[in-house]
Short mmCIF file of C-alpha atoms in Angstrom, two decimals:
data_model
loop_
_atom_site.label_atom_id
_atom_site.label_comp_id
_atom_site.label_asym_id
_atom_site.label_seq_id
_atom_site.Cartn_x
_atom_site.Cartn_y
_atom_site.Cartn_z
CA MET A 17 -0.59 -41.94 -228.26
CA VAL A 18 0.22 -45.48 -230.13
CA LEU A 19 3.03 -46.56 -229.80
CA GLU A 20 3.62 -48.80 -232.84
CA ASP A 21 6.49 -51.66 -231.94
CA PRO A 22 9.27 -49.15 -231.93
CA PRO A 23 12.40 -50.09 -231.31
CA ILE A 24 13.32 -48.76 -228.03
CA PHE A 25 16.55 -49.10 -226.49
CA SER A 26 17.96 -51.72 -228.90
CA THR A 27 18.28 -47.80 -231.43
CA GLU A 28 20.40 -46.48 -228.93
CA GLY A 29 22.97 -48.99 -227.83
CA GLU A 30 21.43 -52.00 -226.17
CA GLY A 31 21.84 -55.51 -228.10
CA TRP A 32 22.22 -53.30 -230.94
CA GLU A 33 24.71 -55.47 -232.77
CA ASP A 34 22.60 -58.69 -232.74
CA SER A 35 18.79 -57.07 -234.07
CA PHE A 36 17.37 -57.88 -236.66
CA ALA A 37 17.31 -53.98 -237.48
CA TYR A 38 20.96 -53.13 -237.42
CA LEU A 39 21.89 -56.48 -239.13
CA ASP A 40 19.04 -55.48 -242.21
CA ALA A 41 18.72 -52.22 -242.46
CA TYR A 42 20.83 -50.14 -240.66
CA LYS A 43 24.58 -52.38 -241.43
CA PRO A 44 23.71 -52.99 -245.22
CA LEU A 45 22.79 -49.50 -245.93
CA HIS A 46 25.99 -48.72 -244.21
CA GLU A 47 27.98 -50.15 -246.17
CA TYR A 48 26.43 -49.12 -249.68
CA ASN A 49 26.60 -45.67 -248.75
CA ALA A 50 30.15 -46.92 -248.37
CA SER A 51 30.13 -49.44 -251.78
CA ASP A 52 30.64 -47.65 -256.15
CA LYS A 53 27.10 -48.29 -255.35
CA SER A 54 27.94 -50.13 -258.51
CA GLU A 55 24.59 -51.97 -258.16
CA CYS A 56 20.65 -49.79 -257.46
CA TRP A 57 20.31 -49.81 -253.63
CA GLU A 58 17.42 -53.11 -254.26
CA ALA A 59 19.53 -54.88 -255.75
CA TYR A 60 22.11 -54.15 -252.85
CA TYR A 61 19.75 -55.13 -249.85
CA LEU A 62 18.36 -57.96 -250.41
CA ARG A 63 22.01 -59.27 -251.71
CA HIS A 64 23.17 -59.07 -248.34
CA CYS A 65 20.18 -58.12 -246.45
CA TYR A 66 19.87 -60.62 -243.30
CA TRP A 67 16.81 -62.12 -244.02
CA GLY A 68 17.45 -63.58 -246.79
CA GLN A 69 21.35 -64.58 -245.49
CA LEU A 70 18.50 -66.66 -242.30
CA PHE A 71 16.22 -67.66 -244.66
CA MET A 72 16.64 -68.13 -248.37
CA LYS A 73 20.25 -67.48 -249.35
CA GLY A 74 21.18 -69.83 -251.97
CA ALA A 75 18.33 -67.93 -254.29
CA MET A 76 19.16 -64.45 -253.11
CA PRO A 77 21.64 -63.89 -256.06
CA GLY A 78 19.71 -64.38 -257.83
CA ILE A 79 16.62 -62.52 -256.87
CA ALA A 80 18.51 -59.59 -256.41
CA ASP A 81 20.41 -59.74 -260.30
CA TYR A 82 16.72 -60.10 -261.41
CA ALA A 83 15.81 -56.31 -258.52
CA GLN A 84 19.00 -54.92 -260.92
CA LYS A 85 16.96 -56.29 -264.48
CA CYS A 86 13.79 -54.46 -262.71
CA HIS A 87 15.54 -51.03 -261.94
CA LEU A 88 17.54 -50.50 -265.24
CA LYS A 89 14.57 -51.15 -267.32
CA ASN A 90 12.75 -48.92 -264.92
CA PRO A 91 14.74 -46.60 -263.20
CA ASP A 92 11.96 -43.72 -261.94
CA GLU A 93 9.96 -46.58 -260.81
CA ALA A 94 10.09 -48.35 -257.39
CA VAL A 95 11.94 -52.46 -257.81
CA GLN A 96 7.93 -53.93 -257.39
CA ILE A 97 9.34 -58.92 -257.30
CA GLY A 98 5.68 -59.72 -257.99
CA PHE A 99 7.39 -63.48 -256.29
CA LEU A 100 8.09 -62.26 -253.93
CA PRO A 101 5.41 -61.22 -250.57
CA PRO A 102 4.47 -57.39 -251.03
CA SER A 103 5.91 -57.51 -247.66
CA ILE A 104 9.00 -57.82 -248.77
CA TRP A 105 9.50 -55.36 -251.32
CA SER A 106 6.82 -53.04 -250.83
CA VAL A 107 8.80 -50.86 -248.47
CA PHE A 108 11.25 -49.98 -251.94
CA LYS A 109 8.60 -47.62 -253.04
CA TYR A 110 10.12 -45.85 -249.94
CA ALA A 111 12.89 -46.59 -251.32
CA LYS A 112 12.58 -43.05 -254.13
CA GLU A 113 12.61 -40.41 -251.45
CA TYR A 114 14.93 -41.54 -248.21
CA ASP A 115 17.32 -39.56 -247.20
CA PHE A 116 20.49 -42.70 -246.64
CA ALA A 117 22.47 -39.80 -244.87
CA TYR A 118 19.14 -40.11 -242.83
CA GLY A 119 20.33 -44.36 -242.49
CA GLU A 120 23.54 -43.13 -241.55
CA ARG A 121 22.22 -42.03 -238.07
CA PHE A 122 20.72 -45.40 -237.01
CA TYR A 123 23.49 -46.73 -237.81
CA ASP A 124 26.22 -44.39 -235.67
CA LEU A 125 23.40 -44.16 -231.97
CA SER A 126 23.16 -40.61 -233.23
CA TRP A 127 19.83 -40.08 -234.46
CA ASN A 128 18.33 -39.20 -230.48
CA HIS A 129 21.03 -36.48 -230.38
CA GLY A 130 22.26 -37.37 -226.70
CA LEU A 131 18.36 -37.92 -225.42
CA THR A 132 17.67 -41.21 -223.61
CA HIS A 133 14.41 -43.95 -224.23
CA GLU A 134 14.43 -42.90 -221.16
CA GLU A 135 13.70 -39.65 -220.86
CA ILE A 136 11.62 -39.51 -224.22
CA LEU A 137 9.67 -41.62 -222.60
CA THR A 138 8.97 -40.55 -218.65
CA ALA A 139 8.09 -36.99 -221.44
CA ILE A 140 5.00 -38.59 -221.57
CA ASP A 141 1.65 -37.70 -220.09
CA VAL A 142 -1.54 -38.35 -222.67
CA PRO A 143 -2.98 -42.14 -222.48
CA CYS A 144 -1.14 -44.53 -223.82
CA VAL A 145 -0.73 -47.37 -226.02
CA TYR A 146 2.45 -49.29 -226.22
CA ILE A 147 1.74 -52.51 -228.71
CA HIS A 148 4.18 -55.11 -229.39
CA ALA A 149 5.31 -57.58 -231.47
CA LYS A 150 6.00 -61.17 -230.21
CA GLU A 151 9.34 -60.98 -229.66
CA THR A 152 11.04 -63.68 -231.02
CA VAL A 153 15.33 -64.76 -231.02
CA HIS A 154 16.52 -66.65 -233.57
CA GLU A 155 19.08 -69.90 -232.55
CA ASN A 156 21.38 -67.85 -233.59
CA GLY A 157 21.32 -65.33 -230.89
CA THR A 158 19.47 -62.89 -233.07
CA PHE A 159 16.47 -60.67 -232.44
CA LEU A 160 13.95 -60.50 -234.72
CA CYS A 161 12.26 -58.13 -233.31
CA ALA A 162 11.97 -54.70 -232.40
CA ALA A 163 11.71 -54.52 -229.05
CA SER A 164 12.69 -57.59 -226.43
CA ARG A 165 9.34 -58.19 -223.94
CA GLU A 166 11.70 -57.43 -221.23
CA GLN A 167 12.34 -54.05 -223.24
CA ALA A 168 9.08 -53.67 -223.71
CA GLU A 169 7.55 -53.89 -220.55
CA ARG A 170 11.34 -50.75 -219.16
CA ALA A 171 9.31 -49.38 -222.03
CA VAL A 172 5.20 -48.58 -220.49
CA SER A 173 7.24 -48.50 -217.00
CA TYR A 174 8.24 -45.04 -217.71
CA ILE A 175 5.63 -43.98 -219.12
CA GLY A 176 3.72 -44.98 -216.31
CA GLY A 177 0.23 -45.35 -215.13
CA ASN A 178 -1.79 -44.27 -218.49
CA CYS A 179 0.44 -46.72 -220.92
CA ARG A 180 -1.38 -50.29 -221.67
CA LEU A 181 0.72 -52.91 -223.33
CA ILE A 182 -0.33 -55.07 -226.02
CA GLU A 183 1.05 -57.65 -227.13
CA THR A 184 0.85 -59.52 -230.21
CA ASN A 185 0.51 -63.15 -231.18
CA SER A 186 3.58 -62.92 -233.72
CA SER A 187 7.23 -60.92 -234.41
CA ASP A 188 5.12 -59.88 -237.95
CA HIS A 189 7.09 -55.21 -237.15
CA VAL A 190 4.28 -54.01 -238.87
CA ILE A 191 0.75 -54.14 -236.51
CA HIS A 192 -1.09 -51.91 -238.90
CA THR A 193 -1.32 -53.96 -242.23
CA VAL A 194 -0.33 -57.41 -240.28
CA HIS A 195 -2.93 -57.38 -236.91
CA ARG A 196 -4.90 -54.01 -237.92
CA ASP A 197 -7.40 -55.38 -235.65
CA GLU A 198 -5.29 -55.28 -232.64
CA TYR A 199 -4.16 -51.39 -233.64
CA ILE A 200 -8.07 -50.35 -234.66
CA GLU A 201 -8.53 -51.96 -230.88
CA ALA A 202 -5.56 -50.73 -228.86
CA VAL A 203 -6.60 -46.91 -231.37
CA ASN A 204 -10.40 -47.63 -229.99
CA LEU A 205 -8.89 -48.67 -226.33
CA LEU A 206 -7.16 -44.94 -226.13
CA LEU A 207 -11.37 -43.75 -227.46
CA LYS A 208 -12.83 -45.19 -223.98
#
């Protein structure tokens, strides 16, 4: 088993409201679900996303307006914003298929139906590699990573001797694309 930077422990409440996933994805998604939906999800997200507020606050309203125009022009296609890195807008292709009610289960922490991460992790009895994206914390205290180093180490300890922890040199979360070599190396470790 390869665990690719899971948001371990935070998605059961541990530091959840100080996590990037909560602030950037699930809080805006919850607020969008409660809104009048006068604009498409992509535009709403760009207007309210946490990374935009941290790093590009002044530019985000214009980018959100651009996304709305793209959506209105081609409502059945994924919004693509060529002047932003694909890592930002490529996720929009999944928005057409995403169940927004499912996202609510992460917002309210009910997604795991009462199972704790400790229970889930201790049940793993196959060889395992946990690939952890390097812990990064913003100056305001927000974890800009899926899990802290301590959380990753704790997860590995629950899995036990069958698990090896590998950490990347940055907090880029989509390891199989951003850290492709490390991902392949982790899979190859299991083959040995």
